[in-house]
GROMACS .gro file of C-alpha atoms in nm:
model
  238
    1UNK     CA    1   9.909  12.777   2.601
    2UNK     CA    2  10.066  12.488   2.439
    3UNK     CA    3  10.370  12.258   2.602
    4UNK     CA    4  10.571  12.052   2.315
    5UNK     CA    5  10.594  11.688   2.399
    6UNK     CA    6  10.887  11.714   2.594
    7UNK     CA    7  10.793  12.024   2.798
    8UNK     CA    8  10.427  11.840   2.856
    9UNK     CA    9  10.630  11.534   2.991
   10UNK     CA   10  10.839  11.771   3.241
   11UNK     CA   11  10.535  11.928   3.330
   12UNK     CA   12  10.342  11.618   3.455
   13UNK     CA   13  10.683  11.491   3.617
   14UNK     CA   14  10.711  11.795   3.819
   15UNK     CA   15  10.368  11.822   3.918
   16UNK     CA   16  10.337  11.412   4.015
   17UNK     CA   17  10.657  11.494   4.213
   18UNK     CA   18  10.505  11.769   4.400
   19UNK     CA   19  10.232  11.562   4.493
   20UNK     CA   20  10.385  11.284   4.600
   21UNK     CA   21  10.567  11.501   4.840
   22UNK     CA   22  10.282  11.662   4.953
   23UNK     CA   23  10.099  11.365   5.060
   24UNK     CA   24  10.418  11.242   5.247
   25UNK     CA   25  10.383  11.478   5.476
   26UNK     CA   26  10.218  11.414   5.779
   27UNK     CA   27   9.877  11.506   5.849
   28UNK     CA   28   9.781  11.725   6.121
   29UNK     CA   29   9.561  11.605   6.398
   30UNK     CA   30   9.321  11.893   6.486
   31UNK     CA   31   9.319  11.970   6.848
   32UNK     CA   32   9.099  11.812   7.041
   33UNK     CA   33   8.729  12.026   7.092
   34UNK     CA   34   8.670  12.106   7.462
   35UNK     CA   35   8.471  11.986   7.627
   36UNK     CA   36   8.269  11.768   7.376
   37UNK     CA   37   8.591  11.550   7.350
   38UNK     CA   38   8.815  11.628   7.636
   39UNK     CA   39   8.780  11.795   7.929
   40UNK     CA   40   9.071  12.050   7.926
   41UNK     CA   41   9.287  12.113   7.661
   42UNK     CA   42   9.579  12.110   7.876
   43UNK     CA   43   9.624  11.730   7.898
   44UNK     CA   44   9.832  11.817   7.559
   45UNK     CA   45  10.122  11.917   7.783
   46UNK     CA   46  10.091  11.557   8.010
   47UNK     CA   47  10.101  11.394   7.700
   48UNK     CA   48  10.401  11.572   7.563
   49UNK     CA   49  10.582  11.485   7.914
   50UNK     CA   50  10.467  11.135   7.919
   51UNK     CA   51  10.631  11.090   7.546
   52UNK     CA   52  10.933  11.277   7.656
   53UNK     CA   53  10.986  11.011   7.965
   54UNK     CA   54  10.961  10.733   7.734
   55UNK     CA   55  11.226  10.839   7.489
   56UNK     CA   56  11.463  10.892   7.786
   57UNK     CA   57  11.336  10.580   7.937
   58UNK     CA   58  11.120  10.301   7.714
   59UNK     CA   59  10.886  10.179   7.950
   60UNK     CA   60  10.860   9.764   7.968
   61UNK     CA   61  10.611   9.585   7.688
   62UNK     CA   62  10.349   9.397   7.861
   63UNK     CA   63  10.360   9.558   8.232
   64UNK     CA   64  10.043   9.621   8.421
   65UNK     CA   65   9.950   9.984   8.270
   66UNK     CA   66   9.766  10.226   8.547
   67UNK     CA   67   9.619  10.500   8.388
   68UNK     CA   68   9.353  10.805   8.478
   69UNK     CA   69   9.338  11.088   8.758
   70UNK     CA   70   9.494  11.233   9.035
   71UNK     CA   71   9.472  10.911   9.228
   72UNK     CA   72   9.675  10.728   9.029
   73UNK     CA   73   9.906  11.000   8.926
   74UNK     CA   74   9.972  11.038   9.270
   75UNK     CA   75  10.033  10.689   9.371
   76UNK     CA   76  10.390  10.716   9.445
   77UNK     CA   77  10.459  10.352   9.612
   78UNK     CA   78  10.276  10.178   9.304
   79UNK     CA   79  10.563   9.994   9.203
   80UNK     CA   80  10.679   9.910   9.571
   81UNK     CA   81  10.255   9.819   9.647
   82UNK     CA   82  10.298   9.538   9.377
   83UNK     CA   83  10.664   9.367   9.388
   84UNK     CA   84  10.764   9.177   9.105
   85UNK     CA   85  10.512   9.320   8.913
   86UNK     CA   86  10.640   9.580   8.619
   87UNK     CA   87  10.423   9.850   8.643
   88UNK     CA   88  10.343  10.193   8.432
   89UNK     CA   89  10.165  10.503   8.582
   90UNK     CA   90   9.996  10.723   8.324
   91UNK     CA   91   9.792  10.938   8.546
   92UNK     CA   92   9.694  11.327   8.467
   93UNK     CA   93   9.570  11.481   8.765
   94UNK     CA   94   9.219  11.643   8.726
   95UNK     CA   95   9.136  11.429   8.405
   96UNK     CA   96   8.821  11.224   8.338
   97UNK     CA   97   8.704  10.928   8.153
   98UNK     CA   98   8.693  11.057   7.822
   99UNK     CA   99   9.021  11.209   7.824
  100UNK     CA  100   9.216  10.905   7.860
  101UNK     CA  101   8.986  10.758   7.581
  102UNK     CA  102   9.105  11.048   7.354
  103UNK     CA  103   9.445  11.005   7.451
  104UNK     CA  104   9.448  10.597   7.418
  105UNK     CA  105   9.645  10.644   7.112
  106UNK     CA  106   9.914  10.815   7.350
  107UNK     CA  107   9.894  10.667   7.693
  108UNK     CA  108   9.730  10.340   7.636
  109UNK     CA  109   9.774  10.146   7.281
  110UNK     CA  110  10.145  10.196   7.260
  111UNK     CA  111  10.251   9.993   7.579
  112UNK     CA  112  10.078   9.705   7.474
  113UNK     CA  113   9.997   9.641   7.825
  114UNK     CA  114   9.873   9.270   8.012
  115UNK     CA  115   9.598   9.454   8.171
  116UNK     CA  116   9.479   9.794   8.239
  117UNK     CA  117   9.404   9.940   8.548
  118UNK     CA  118   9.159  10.230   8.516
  119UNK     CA  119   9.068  10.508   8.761
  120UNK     CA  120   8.865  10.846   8.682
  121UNK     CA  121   8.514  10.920   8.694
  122UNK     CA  122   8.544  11.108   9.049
  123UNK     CA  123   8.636  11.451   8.877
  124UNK     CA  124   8.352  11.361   8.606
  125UNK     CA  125   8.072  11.419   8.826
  126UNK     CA  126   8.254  11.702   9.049
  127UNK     CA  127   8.274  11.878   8.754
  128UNK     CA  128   7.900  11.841   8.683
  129UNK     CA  129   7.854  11.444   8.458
  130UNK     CA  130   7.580  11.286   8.510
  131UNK     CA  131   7.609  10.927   8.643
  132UNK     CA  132   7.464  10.791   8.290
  133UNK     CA  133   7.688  10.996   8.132
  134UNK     CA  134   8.027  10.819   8.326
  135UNK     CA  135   7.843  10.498   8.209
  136UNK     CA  136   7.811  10.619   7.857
  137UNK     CA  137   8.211  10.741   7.857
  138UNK     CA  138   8.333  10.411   8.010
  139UNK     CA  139   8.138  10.213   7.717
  140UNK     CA  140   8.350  10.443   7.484
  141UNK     CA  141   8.664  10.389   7.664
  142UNK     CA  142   8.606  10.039   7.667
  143UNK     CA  143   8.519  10.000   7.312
  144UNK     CA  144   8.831  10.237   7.233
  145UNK     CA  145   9.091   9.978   7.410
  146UNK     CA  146   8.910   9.702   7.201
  147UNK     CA  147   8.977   9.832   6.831
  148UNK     CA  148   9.384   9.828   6.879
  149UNK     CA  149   9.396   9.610   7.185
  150UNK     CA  150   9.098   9.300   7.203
  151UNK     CA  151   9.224   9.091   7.372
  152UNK     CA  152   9.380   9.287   7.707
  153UNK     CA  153   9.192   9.263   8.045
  154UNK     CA  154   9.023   9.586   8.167
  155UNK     CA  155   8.982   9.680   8.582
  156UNK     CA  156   8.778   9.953   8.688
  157UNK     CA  157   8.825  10.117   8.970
  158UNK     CA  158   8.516  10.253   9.109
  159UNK     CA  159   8.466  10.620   9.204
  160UNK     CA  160   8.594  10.648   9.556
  161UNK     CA  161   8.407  10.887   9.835
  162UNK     CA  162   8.620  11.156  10.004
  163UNK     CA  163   8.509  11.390  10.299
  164UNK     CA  164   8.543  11.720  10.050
  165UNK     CA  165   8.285  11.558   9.795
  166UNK     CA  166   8.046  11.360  10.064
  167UNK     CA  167   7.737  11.586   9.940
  168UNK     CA  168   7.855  11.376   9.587
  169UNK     CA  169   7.799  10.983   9.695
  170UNK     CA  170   7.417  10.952   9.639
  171UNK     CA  171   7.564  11.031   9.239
  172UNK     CA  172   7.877  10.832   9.266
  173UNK     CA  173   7.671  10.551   9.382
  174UNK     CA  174   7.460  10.538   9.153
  175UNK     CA  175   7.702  10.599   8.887
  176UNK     CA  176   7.940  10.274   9.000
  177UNK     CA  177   7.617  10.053   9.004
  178UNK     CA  178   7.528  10.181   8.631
  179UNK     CA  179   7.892  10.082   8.506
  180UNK     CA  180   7.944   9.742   8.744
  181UNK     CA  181   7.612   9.649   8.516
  182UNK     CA  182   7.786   9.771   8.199
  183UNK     CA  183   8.108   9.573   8.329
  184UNK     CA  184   7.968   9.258   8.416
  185UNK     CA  185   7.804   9.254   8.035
  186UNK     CA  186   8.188   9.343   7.890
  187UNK     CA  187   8.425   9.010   7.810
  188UNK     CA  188   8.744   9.071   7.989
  189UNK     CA  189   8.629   9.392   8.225
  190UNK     CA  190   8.579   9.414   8.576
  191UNK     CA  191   8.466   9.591   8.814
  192UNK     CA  192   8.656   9.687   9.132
  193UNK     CA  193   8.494   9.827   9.403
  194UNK     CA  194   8.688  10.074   9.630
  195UNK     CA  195   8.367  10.288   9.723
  196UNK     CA  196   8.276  10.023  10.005
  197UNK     CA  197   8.565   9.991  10.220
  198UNK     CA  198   8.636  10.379  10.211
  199UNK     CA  199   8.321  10.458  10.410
  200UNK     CA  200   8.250  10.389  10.780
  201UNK     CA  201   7.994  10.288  10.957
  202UNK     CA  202   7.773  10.539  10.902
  203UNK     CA  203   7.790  10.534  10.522
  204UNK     CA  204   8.004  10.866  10.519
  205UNK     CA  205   8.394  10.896  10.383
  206UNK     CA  206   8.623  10.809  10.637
  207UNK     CA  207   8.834  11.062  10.655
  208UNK     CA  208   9.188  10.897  10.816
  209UNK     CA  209   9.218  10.775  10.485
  210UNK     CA  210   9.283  11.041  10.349
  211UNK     CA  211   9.580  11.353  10.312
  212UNK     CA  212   9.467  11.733  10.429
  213UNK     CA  213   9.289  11.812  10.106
  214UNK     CA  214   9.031  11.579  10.206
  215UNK     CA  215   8.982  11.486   9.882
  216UNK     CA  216   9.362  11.280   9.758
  217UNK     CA  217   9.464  10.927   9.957
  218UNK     CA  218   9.756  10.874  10.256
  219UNK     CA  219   9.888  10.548  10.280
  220UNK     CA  220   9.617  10.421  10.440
  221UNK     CA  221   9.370  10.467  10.172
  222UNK     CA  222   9.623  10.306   9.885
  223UNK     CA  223   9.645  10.011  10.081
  224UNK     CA  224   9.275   9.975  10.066
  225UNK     CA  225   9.345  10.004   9.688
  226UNK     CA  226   9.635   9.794   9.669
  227UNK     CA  227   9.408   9.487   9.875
  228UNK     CA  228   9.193   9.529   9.620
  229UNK     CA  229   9.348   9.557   9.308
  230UNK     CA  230   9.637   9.294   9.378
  231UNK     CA  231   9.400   8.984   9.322
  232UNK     CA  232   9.341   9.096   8.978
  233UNK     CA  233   9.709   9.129   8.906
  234UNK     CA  234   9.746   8.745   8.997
  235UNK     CA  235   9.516   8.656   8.787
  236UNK     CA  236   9.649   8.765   8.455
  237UNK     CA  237   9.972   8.623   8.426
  238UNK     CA  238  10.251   8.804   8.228
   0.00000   0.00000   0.00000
């Protein structure tokens, strides 16, 4: 079939105009594959909160940015545990390393935080990770924080022990000394260690420190945290 000139013309207008508003739409961002890239495919719906709570409420540029599991999700006092010091918590309970790498794009980039604060690894290996494994997920989360943010400290908490996952230390110990290594290699990451002053003196959880799940923190244990966390807040000014 032939177009005269002026059909031709209207032709290619109409068909550059439908492209050009085809590529303005936005692409879609394929789920995430479980669990080669996250662990559970319902962190969507934490995200989805998370975004809803800032639109109501922006959170503060440049605050101290806690992210990761249950233990930091459920650190209720964080704000009050570190006066003067504007805090965000963006923990998903039951999550592991490489979900909040996934999710940095969501939970981590945007804030622009002074430093992060980073605890997970302790569901990892419940949930069957090997130590090397938590080491080789930290290097990724750590290498995922550097491509948007270079420059911004990174504090590790270590895996903590807890009486209902005591037959897990000789793994969590050996993962924490495989990423302390990786740590101490890292410019601008640290290591905290939590493991040590959680056990008594037999080497074993001790278990005042903790609520009647025997697995999540009382006050007790968070001020063990807080101790040990708080010098690292002092030393990166806002």
């Amino acid at each position: 079939m032939k177009f005269s000139p002026v059909k031709a013309w209207l032709f290619g207008l109409f068909a550059s105009l439908l492209l050009a508003g085809c590529a303005s739409q936005p692409a879609q961002v394929a789920a995430p594959r479980v669990p080669e890239q996250v662990s559970n495919a319902e962190w969507a719906a934490d995200m989805a909160r998370f975004a809803a709570e800032d639109a109501v409420h922006p959170p503060p540029r440049g605050a101290v940015l806690f992210v990761g599991s249950s233990s930091i999700r459920l650190w209720k006092t964080l704000a009050e545990d570190f006066p003067g010091v504007a805090v965000i918590n963006r923990g998903f309970g039951g999550s592991e390393i490489r979900d909040s790498t996934w999710y940095a794009d969501r939970i981590v980039v945007p804030y622009k935080p002074r430093l992060i604060v980073f605890y997970a690894g302790d569901n990892d290996i419940a949930n069957g990770r090997s130590p090397q494994q938590l080491h080789d997920d930290f290097l990724a989360f750590v290498r995922r924080v550097r491509r948007d943010l270079p420059s911004v400290p990174i504090a590790f908490v270590s895996c903590k022990p807890s009486p209902s996952r005591a037959h897990l230390l000789d793994a969590q110990r050996e993962a924490n000394a495989l990423i302390r290594a990786e740590a101490a290699k890292q410019k601008r990451v640290v290591f905290i260690d939590v493991f040590t002053p959680m056990l008594d003196a037999n080497g074993q959880p001790r278990a005042e420190l903790f609520v009647g799940d025997r697995l999540h923190m009382n006050a007790a244990g968070y001020a063990i945290w807080r101790d040990a966390i708080s010098p690292y807040l002092r030393s990166t000014p806002p």
